[in-house]
Amino acid sequence: MADTTSVADAAAATAPFRVKIVTRDEIAGCPAWAASFADLRKDHRYYEILEDTLRERVEYRYFAIIDRAGCLHAVQPFFLLDQDILEGLGAQWQPLLARIRGVVPGFLKMRTLMVGCFAGEGHLAGSSTVPSGKIAEILCGEIVTLARSCRAQLIVLKEFPARYRPVLDCFVRRGFARAPSMPMTALNIEHDDFDAYMQNALPRSARWQLRKKFKATDGETIALTVTDDARDAVDEIYPLYLQVFDRSKFRFEKLTADYLRRLGSDMKDKVRFFIWRRGGKVIAFSLCMVEGDSLFWEYVGLDYAVALDLHLYYYTIRDMMNWAIANGYRWLRSTGLSYEPKFRMRHDLDPLDLYVRLRSPLPNAIFRLLLPWIVPARYDKTLRKFANYREVW
């Protein structure tokens, strides 16, 4: 029987494309990188901002798709970090997990290679010469070997939209398990304004609840500013982001003030900051991005000294929707979490998928069965209320 390593090496040698791990310096100025994700709100500039401003616990790298002549055709970002694969377990499992880790602190925490975006959903790279489907085929054939070279025990394709499922099925055939991440949401806003949306899309009870909340700001003077550059206000808005981050049940990437500054300086065409002031003081902000006919609600900051009494969460949504409608957008799309108010406002779920495998085949066979039971989406009861919940799985 032929040596499997020799067969793999021979196949790689004759393949039209190969994958090379590179740093950002090695792709700087390359047209293929400059064109990456150009049609998306988070284009190559966004990935560069992440690498420059969100550096805690993470190493950024890139898969360069190269032909036999050494020409670069496409670039797929990935990153490396130490991942707790049990962080999504339900609360009932936490006491047992705490006892185990009291004895074995590193239990099921492992170095992980994640394909995609550190702060956002993942997308496949592609170009006129190598479409995204071909990128998937190339990567799935080499990614285990590439993970070994990075000393990664776990491989994850992080939060890819459900539309990629047909293309990414090649990973499932090679031992990956697909499971849901916490989904985004989408709300159609093809109405004349927010009041028309309430009248046309919401039941009477929901309209009554919203109007009751809005009465909390009667007599208040709250001014909204919308800008593509909030550098002058970062010292005011960043502490409000931290207030929301510190209260969150699930904590993902932690933004920095420099991240907000760089978005304003480098991505004015795709970023919108909504800033609300009361008596000259910032009491809320939302970081949004634009893509096609959609306004994406990415991050929020609230001053909890007044936010709950004034129901600022709903107040800010009303302002954002009115602005989006007036500017021709048809959809308000939001990142995950805070699902209860989104359910009441008739959002649909916009599923995101994880594709996961352990590098070692034998443990991976067991892990594939375990994965659907350890993802946070399984334990969020609000998600099950959405009409399209089945699409998440």
Tab-separated table of C-alpha atoms in Angstrom:
chain	number	residue	atom	x	y	z
A	1	MET	CA	0.000	0.000	0.000
A	2	ALA	CA	1.332	3.443	-0.889
A	3	ASP	CA	2.539	5.672	1.914
A	4	THR	CA	-0.290	8.155	2.614
A	5	THR	CA	2.118	11.006	3.320
A	6	SER	CA	3.824	10.488	-0.035
A	7	VAL	CA	0.460	10.416	-1.799
A	8	ALA	CA	-0.598	13.646	-0.102
A	9	ASP	CA	2.696	15.326	-0.952
A	10	ALA	CA	2.415	14.241	-4.578
A	11	ALA	CA	-1.143	15.552	-4.810
A	12	ALA	CA	-0.097	18.879	-3.310
A	13	ALA	CA	2.780	19.163	-5.770
A	14	THR	CA	0.486	18.759	-8.777
A	15	ALA	CA	-2.420	20.852	-7.450
A	16	PRO	CA	-3.002	24.147	-9.285
A	17	PHE	CA	-3.092	26.045	-5.974
A	18	ARG	CA	-1.461	25.709	-2.588
A	19	VAL	CA	-1.944	27.418	0.751
A	20	LYS	CA	0.769	29.320	2.573
A	21	ILE	CA	0.491	30.881	6.022
A	22	VAL	CA	1.609	34.511	5.924
A	23	THR	CA	1.616	37.630	8.064
A	24	ARG	CA	0.059	40.948	7.112
A	25	ASP	CA	3.419	42.415	6.200
A	26	GLU	CA	3.798	39.726	3.538
A	27	ILE	CA	0.536	40.658	1.796
A	28	ALA	CA	0.741	44.436	2.242
A	29	GLY	CA	0.172	46.132	-1.086
A	30	CYS	CA	-0.980	42.955	-2.849
A	31	PRO	CA	-3.987	43.601	-5.113
A	32	ALA	CA	-5.602	40.326	-4.031
A	33	TRP	CA	-5.618	41.474	-0.409
A	34	ALA	CA	-6.765	45.010	-1.210
A	35	ALA	CA	-9.738	43.540	-3.095
A	36	SER	CA	-10.699	41.095	-0.343
A	37	PHE	CA	-14.315	41.387	0.832
A	38	ALA	CA	-14.679	44.690	-1.048
A	39	ASP	CA	-18.423	44.154	-1.470
A	40	LEU	CA	-18.910	43.622	2.275
A	41	ARG	CA	-19.015	46.191	5.055
A	42	LYS	CA	-16.039	44.544	6.748
A	43	ASP	CA	-13.488	44.640	3.974
A	44	HIS	CA	-9.717	44.187	4.202
A	45	ARG	CA	-9.361	47.512	6.056
A	46	TYR	CA	-11.496	46.169	8.885
A	47	TYR	CA	-9.230	43.147	9.350
A	48	GLU	CA	-6.212	45.439	9.486
A	49	ILE	CA	-7.908	47.583	12.130
A	50	LEU	CA	-8.603	44.470	14.211
A	51	GLU	CA	-4.989	43.369	14.028
A	52	ASP	CA	-3.778	46.806	15.085
A	53	THR	CA	-6.257	47.481	17.894
A	54	LEU	CA	-7.568	44.167	19.331
A	55	ARG	CA	-4.464	42.214	20.230
A	56	GLU	CA	-5.205	40.682	23.626
A	57	ARG	CA	-4.974	36.850	23.581
A	58	VAL	CA	-5.004	36.607	19.785
A	59	GLU	CA	-2.505	36.097	16.949
A	60	TYR	CA	-3.567	37.170	13.454
A	61	ARG	CA	-2.479	35.253	10.372
A	62	TYR	CA	-3.594	34.786	6.767
A	63	PHE	CA	-3.928	31.884	4.342
A	64	ALA	CA	-2.448	32.942	1.002
A	65	ILE	CA	-3.867	31.016	-1.962
A	66	ILE	CA	-0.955	30.753	-4.399
A	67	ASP	CA	-0.626	29.152	-7.831
A	68	ARG	CA	2.317	27.077	-9.076
A	69	ALA	CA	4.088	30.203	-10.304
A	70	GLY	CA	3.895	31.750	-6.838
A	71	CYS	CA	1.234	34.332	-7.749
A	72	LEU	CA	-1.170	35.308	-4.978
A	73	HIS	CA	-4.834	34.895	-5.962
A	74	ALA	CA	-6.767	35.251	-2.693
A	75	VAL	CA	-6.276	35.816	1.033
A	76	GLN	CA	-8.329	34.158	3.780
A	77	PRO	CA	-7.888	35.659	7.275
A	78	PHE	CA	-7.620	33.468	10.345
A	79	PHE	CA	-6.443	33.851	13.921
A	80	LEU	CA	-5.082	31.767	16.778
A	81	LEU	CA	-6.065	31.843	20.436
A	82	ASP	CA	-6.600	29.633	23.472
A	83	GLN	CA	-10.271	28.632	23.460
A	84	ASP	CA	-12.453	27.263	26.254
A	85	ILE	CA	-14.627	24.850	24.296
A	86	LEU	CA	-17.048	24.416	27.212
A	87	GLU	CA	-17.854	28.098	27.721
A	88	GLY	CA	-21.249	27.607	26.076
A	89	LEU	CA	-22.494	24.959	28.497
A	90	GLY	CA	-25.734	25.694	30.287
A	91	ALA	CA	-25.743	26.943	33.872
A	92	GLN	CA	-26.619	23.489	35.227
A	93	TRP	CA	-23.221	22.184	34.134
A	94	GLN	CA	-21.111	24.981	35.577
A	95	PRO	CA	-20.716	23.630	39.163
A	96	LEU	CA	-19.409	20.303	37.823
A	97	LEU	CA	-17.099	22.071	35.389
A	98	ALA	CA	-15.781	24.304	38.187
A	99	ARG	CA	-14.952	21.242	40.309
A	100	ILE	CA	-13.126	19.547	37.445
A	101	ARG	CA	-11.107	22.666	36.700
A	102	GLY	CA	-10.297	23.036	40.355
A	103	VAL	CA	-8.229	19.886	39.857
A	104	VAL	CA	-7.301	20.289	36.169
A	105	PRO	CA	-7.266	24.046	35.404
A	106	GLY	CA	-6.723	23.588	31.667
A	107	PHE	CA	-9.469	20.997	31.150
A	108	LEU	CA	-10.748	21.311	27.543
A	109	LYS	CA	-9.019	24.614	26.958
A	110	MET	CA	-6.925	24.344	23.829
A	111	ARG	CA	-5.031	26.273	21.209
A	112	THR	CA	-7.456	26.964	18.386
A	113	LEU	CA	-7.190	28.015	14.761
A	114	MET	CA	-10.239	30.061	13.778
A	115	VAL	CA	-10.984	30.893	10.160
A	116	GLY	CA	-12.944	34.106	9.802
A	117	CYS	CA	-13.225	37.430	11.580
A	118	PHE	CA	-12.232	38.032	15.199
A	119	ALA	CA	-14.971	40.674	15.632
A	120	GLY	CA	-17.767	39.757	13.254
A	121	GLU	CA	-19.178	36.976	11.130
A	122	GLY	CA	-16.925	35.022	8.803
A	123	HIS	CA	-16.815	35.131	5.023
A	124	LEU	CA	-14.929	33.154	2.421
A	125	ALA	CA	-12.359	34.964	0.355
A	126	GLY	CA	-12.566	34.757	-3.398
A	127	SER	CA	-11.411	36.377	-6.603
A	128	SER	CA	-12.115	36.327	-10.325
A	129	THR	CA	-9.620	33.474	-10.716
A	130	VAL	CA	-10.440	31.513	-7.541
A	131	PRO	CA	-14.105	31.778	-6.471
A	132	SER	CA	-15.137	31.225	-2.874
A	133	GLY	CA	-16.308	27.663	-3.542
A	134	LYS	CA	-12.853	26.762	-4.799
A	135	ILE	CA	-11.280	28.441	-1.754
A	136	ALA	CA	-13.364	26.155	0.474
A	137	GLU	CA	-12.210	23.052	-1.406
A	138	ILE	CA	-8.566	24.101	-1.228
A	139	LEU	CA	-8.697	24.909	2.481
A	140	CYS	CA	-10.603	21.821	3.577
A	141	GLY	CA	-7.968	19.633	1.977
A	142	GLU	CA	-5.051	21.300	3.751
A	143	ILE	CA	-6.376	22.845	6.936
A	144	VAL	CA	-5.569	19.950	9.289
A	145	THR	CA	-1.935	20.018	8.182
A	146	LEU	CA	-1.904	23.804	8.461
A	147	ALA	CA	-3.336	23.612	11.981
A	148	ARG	CA	-0.601	21.182	12.971
A	149	SER	CA	2.032	23.652	11.780
A	150	CYS	CA	0.431	26.270	14.064
A	151	ARG	CA	0.308	23.821	17.011
A	152	ALA	CA	-3.492	24.171	17.065
A	153	GLN	CA	-5.499	21.267	18.486
A	154	LEU	CA	-8.913	22.635	17.515
A	155	ILE	CA	-10.030	24.051	14.148
A	156	VAL	CA	-13.071	26.334	13.824
A	157	LEU	CA	-14.721	28.091	10.916
A	158	LYS	CA	-16.209	30.916	12.939
A	159	GLU	CA	-19.734	32.229	12.438
A	160	PHE	CA	-20.310	31.792	8.732
A	161	PRO	CA	-23.759	32.866	7.460
A	162	ALA	CA	-26.112	30.024	6.593
A	163	ARG	CA	-25.907	30.827	2.866
A	164	TYR	CA	-22.431	29.243	2.883
A	165	ARG	CA	-23.758	25.808	3.903
A	166	PRO	CA	-23.653	24.256	0.401
A	167	VAL	CA	-20.119	25.554	-0.201
A	168	LEU	CA	-18.814	24.544	3.231
A	169	ASP	CA	-20.303	21.062	3.161
A	170	CYS	CA	-16.901	19.841	1.973
A	171	PHE	CA	-15.634	20.501	5.523
A	172	VAL	CA	-18.407	18.330	6.983
A	173	ARG	CA	-17.357	15.526	4.659
A	174	ARG	CA	-13.832	15.846	6.065
A	175	GLY	CA	-14.747	15.392	9.697
A	176	PHE	CA	-16.041	18.819	10.733
A	177	ALA	CA	-19.282	19.140	12.675
A	178	ARG	CA	-21.632	22.036	11.968
A	179	ALA	CA	-23.418	23.681	14.901
A	180	PRO	CA	-25.135	27.039	15.412
A	181	SER	CA	-23.447	30.093	16.801
A	182	MET	CA	-25.580	32.803	18.401
A	183	PRO	CA	-27.490	34.115	15.365
A	184	MET	CA	-27.759	37.627	14.080
A	185	THR	CA	-31.227	39.081	13.494
A	186	ALA	CA	-32.876	40.916	10.607
A	187	LEU	CA	-35.840	43.296	10.592
A	188	ASN	CA	-37.504	44.517	7.414
A	189	ILE	CA	-38.007	48.285	7.700
A	190	GLU	CA	-39.792	49.025	4.430
A	191	HIS	CA	-42.208	51.450	6.071
A	192	ASP	CA	-42.725	55.212	5.922
A	193	ASP	CA	-41.276	55.697	9.411
A	194	PHE	CA	-41.112	54.044	12.827
A	195	ASP	CA	-44.736	54.870	13.631
A	196	ALA	CA	-45.846	53.199	10.397
A	197	TYR	CA	-43.711	50.177	11.256
A	198	MET	CA	-45.396	49.896	14.656
A	199	GLN	CA	-48.838	50.178	13.103
A	200	ASN	CA	-48.207	47.715	10.281
A	201	ALA	CA	-45.857	45.154	11.836
A	202	LEU	CA	-46.635	44.965	15.559
A	203	PRO	CA	-49.702	43.726	17.441
A	204	ARG	CA	-51.668	46.149	19.586
A	205	SER	CA	-50.111	44.928	22.839
A	206	ALA	CA	-46.569	45.514	21.534
A	207	ARG	CA	-47.491	48.995	20.297
A	208	TRP	CA	-48.923	49.836	23.699
A	209	GLN	CA	-45.780	48.618	25.473
A	210	LEU	CA	-43.499	50.679	23.230
A	211	ARG	CA	-45.553	53.863	23.579
A	212	LYS	CA	-45.483	53.411	27.342
A	213	LYS	CA	-41.680	53.172	27.256
A	214	PHE	CA	-41.365	56.240	25.042
A	215	LYS	CA	-43.355	58.302	27.568
A	216	ALA	CA	-40.337	58.069	29.877
A	217	THR	CA	-38.577	60.642	27.680
A	218	ASP	CA	-41.508	63.068	27.489
A	219	GLY	CA	-40.172	66.489	28.422
A	220	GLU	CA	-36.561	65.382	27.915
A	221	THR	CA	-34.289	67.064	25.384
A	222	ILE	CA	-32.180	64.341	23.810
A	223	ALA	CA	-30.164	65.290	20.743
A	224	LEU	CA	-28.992	62.770	18.142
A	225	THR	CA	-25.841	63.170	16.071
A	226	VAL	CA	-25.004	60.782	13.227
A	227	THR	CA	-21.412	60.850	12.024
A	228	ASP	CA	-18.917	58.716	10.123
A	229	ASP	CA	-16.070	59.782	12.416
A	230	ALA	CA	-16.421	59.768	16.202
A	231	ARG	CA	-12.785	60.317	17.112
A	232	ASP	CA	-13.632	63.520	18.973
A	233	ALA	CA	-16.215	61.654	21.066
A	234	VAL	CA	-14.392	58.385	21.770
A	235	ASP	CA	-13.440	59.395	25.306
A	236	GLU	CA	-17.170	59.846	25.999
A	237	ILE	CA	-18.620	56.857	24.165
A	238	TYR	CA	-16.076	54.172	25.018
A	239	PRO	CA	-16.910	54.106	28.777
A	240	LEU	CA	-20.567	53.566	27.808
A	241	TYR	CA	-19.583	50.579	25.690
A	242	LEU	CA	-17.707	49.167	28.702
A	243	GLN	CA	-20.826	49.524	30.847
A	244	VAL	CA	-22.751	47.314	28.421
A	245	PHE	CA	-19.852	44.885	28.017
A	246	ASP	CA	-19.458	44.448	31.778
A	247	ARG	CA	-23.165	43.647	32.188
A	248	SER	CA	-23.280	41.115	29.365
A	249	LYS	CA	-23.885	37.448	30.194
A	250	PHE	CA	-21.811	36.362	27.201
A	251	ARG	CA	-18.586	38.257	26.585
A	252	PHE	CA	-16.919	37.947	23.245
A	253	GLU	CA	-14.277	40.264	21.865
A	254	LYS	CA	-13.613	43.352	23.989
A	255	LEU	CA	-13.250	46.479	21.895
A	256	THR	CA	-10.677	49.179	22.547
A	257	ALA	CA	-10.911	52.934	22.208
A	258	ASP	CA	-8.360	52.768	19.393
A	259	TYR	CA	-10.657	50.406	17.486
A	260	LEU	CA	-13.379	53.074	17.496
A	261	ARG	CA	-10.921	55.767	16.476
A	262	ARG	CA	-9.554	53.753	13.570
A	263	LEU	CA	-13.004	52.973	12.212
A	264	GLY	CA	-13.686	56.692	12.047
A	265	SER	CA	-10.389	57.515	10.387
A	266	ASP	CA	-10.116	54.577	7.952
A	267	MET	CA	-13.659	53.454	7.081
A	268	LYS	CA	-15.827	56.553	6.824
A	269	ASP	CA	-17.621	55.107	3.806
A	270	LYS	CA	-18.969	52.142	5.787
A	271	VAL	CA	-19.278	53.320	9.395
A	272	ARG	CA	-22.017	55.335	11.083
A	273	PHE	CA	-21.881	56.409	14.722
A	274	PHE	CA	-25.180	57.361	16.371
A	275	ILE	CA	-24.566	59.488	19.464
A	276	TRP	CA	-27.286	60.696	21.838
A	277	ARG	CA	-26.702	63.598	24.221
A	278	ARG	CA	-28.793	64.881	27.096
A	279	GLY	CA	-27.850	68.271	28.430
A	280	GLY	CA	-24.641	68.072	26.411
A	281	LYS	CA	-23.611	64.765	27.998
A	282	VAL	CA	-23.412	61.554	25.963
A	283	ILE	CA	-25.887	59.011	27.341
A	284	ALA	CA	-25.921	56.446	24.521
A	285	PHE	CA	-24.257	55.498	21.274
A	286	SER	CA	-24.549	52.843	18.593
A	287	LEU	CA	-21.865	51.739	16.182
A	288	CYS	CA	-23.428	50.757	12.865
A	289	MET	CA	-22.079	49.784	9.473
A	290	VAL	CA	-23.713	49.988	6.057
A	291	GLU	CA	-23.786	47.358	3.331
A	292	GLY	CA	-26.118	47.416	0.353
A	293	ASP	CA	-29.691	48.004	1.530
A	294	SER	CA	-28.901	47.126	5.158
A	295	LEU	CA	-27.884	49.038	8.263
A	296	PHE	CA	-25.951	46.696	10.561
A	297	TRP	CA	-26.218	47.433	14.280
A	298	GLU	CA	-22.850	46.258	15.593
A	299	TYR	CA	-22.257	47.589	19.126
A	300	VAL	CA	-24.059	49.727	21.670
A	301	GLY	CA	-23.091	51.831	24.668
A	302	LEU	CA	-25.458	53.054	27.383
A	303	ASP	CA	-25.150	55.195	30.489
A	304	TYR	CA	-26.922	52.982	32.998
A	305	ALA	CA	-27.344	55.889	35.387
A	306	VAL	CA	-30.260	56.913	33.139
A	307	ALA	CA	-30.633	54.170	30.516
A	308	LEU	CA	-33.136	51.994	32.352
A	309	ASP	CA	-35.334	54.830	33.611
A	310	LEU	CA	-35.481	56.431	30.150
A	311	HIS	CA	-35.731	53.122	28.259
A	312	LEU	CA	-32.872	54.269	26.067
A	313	TYR	CA	-32.551	50.906	24.332
A	314	TYR	CA	-35.916	51.410	22.626
A	315	TYR	CA	-35.459	55.149	22.205
A	316	THR	CA	-32.234	54.601	20.281
A	317	ILE	CA	-33.780	51.877	18.111
A	318	ARG	CA	-36.569	54.249	17.089
A	319	ASP	CA	-34.072	56.918	16.067
A	320	MET	CA	-31.883	54.460	14.143
A	321	MET	CA	-34.848	53.039	12.281
A	322	ASN	CA	-36.172	56.469	11.350
A	323	TRP	CA	-32.719	57.453	10.086
A	324	ALA	CA	-32.308	54.220	8.135
A	325	ILE	CA	-35.748	54.512	6.522
A	326	ALA	CA	-35.134	58.153	5.594
A	327	ASN	CA	-31.830	57.166	3.986
A	328	GLY	CA	-33.276	54.371	1.857
A	329	TYR	CA	-32.268	51.272	3.813
A	330	ARG	CA	-34.633	48.291	3.755
A	331	TRP	CA	-33.188	46.172	6.569
A	332	LEU	CA	-31.954	46.664	10.104
A	333	ARG	CA	-29.586	43.813	10.915
A	334	SER	CA	-28.200	43.215	14.369
A	335	THR	CA	-25.481	41.150	15.955
A	336	GLY	CA	-26.429	38.407	18.407
A	337	LEU	CA	-27.795	38.534	21.973
A	338	SER	CA	-30.558	40.706	23.516
A	339	TYR	CA	-33.027	38.460	21.735
A	340	GLU	CA	-36.121	39.153	23.854
A	341	PRO	CA	-36.706	42.758	22.688
A	342	LYS	CA	-35.851	41.764	19.126
A	343	PHE	CA	-38.424	38.983	19.266
A	344	ARG	CA	-41.066	41.434	20.461
A	345	MET	CA	-40.191	43.783	17.620
A	346	ARG	CA	-40.621	40.974	15.046
A	347	HIS	CA	-37.027	40.407	14.006
A	348	ASP	CA	-36.195	37.179	12.195
A	349	LEU	CA	-33.159	35.116	13.101
A	350	ASP	CA	-30.253	35.317	10.661
A	351	PRO	CA	-28.331	32.075	11.364
A	352	LEU	CA	-24.571	31.802	11.750
A	353	ASP	CA	-22.738	28.481	11.722
A	354	LEU	CA	-19.658	27.067	13.386
A	355	TYR	CA	-17.720	24.301	11.642
A	356	VAL	CA	-15.541	22.570	14.213
A	357	ARG	CA	-13.178	19.613	14.439
A	358	LEU	CA	-10.377	18.396	16.613
A	359	ARG	CA	-7.159	17.866	14.732
A	360	SER	CA	-6.783	14.295	16.000
A	361	PRO	CA	-9.246	11.926	14.269
A	362	LEU	CA	-10.099	9.610	17.166
A	363	PRO	CA	-11.074	12.269	19.751
A	364	ASN	CA	-12.820	14.162	16.944
A	365	ALA	CA	-15.224	11.284	16.358
A	366	ILE	CA	-16.498	11.749	19.926
A	367	PHE	CA	-16.340	15.540	19.784
A	368	ARG	CA	-18.612	15.669	16.722
A	369	LEU	CA	-21.361	14.053	18.788
A	370	LEU	CA	-20.729	16.346	21.749
A	371	LEU	CA	-20.619	19.683	19.900
A	372	PRO	CA	-24.376	20.307	19.462
A	373	TRP	CA	-24.795	19.985	23.234
A	374	ILE	CA	-22.168	22.543	24.248
A	375	VAL	CA	-23.052	25.506	22.019
A	376	PRO	CA	-24.803	28.444	23.764
A	377	ALA	CA	-27.595	28.531	21.164
A	378	ARG	CA	-29.027	25.292	22.566
A	379	TYR	CA	-29.587	26.850	25.994
A	380	ASP	CA	-31.105	30.207	24.977
A	381	LYS	CA	-34.842	29.740	25.496
A	382	THR	CA	-35.769	32.983	23.753
A	383	LEU	CA	-34.347	31.774	20.450
A	384	ARG	CA	-36.957	29.006	20.359
A	385	LYS	CA	-39.740	31.602	20.226
A	386	PHE	CA	-38.688	32.892	16.804
A	387	ALA	CA	-40.726	31.580	13.880
A	388	ASN	CA	-37.625	30.573	11.915
A	389	TYR	CA	-35.740	28.963	14.817
A	390	ARG	CA	-35.436	25.684	12.890
A	391	GLU	CA	-33.236	27.469	10.350
A	392	VAL	CA	-30.610	27.961	13.061
A	393	TRP	CA	-29.910	24.214	13.065
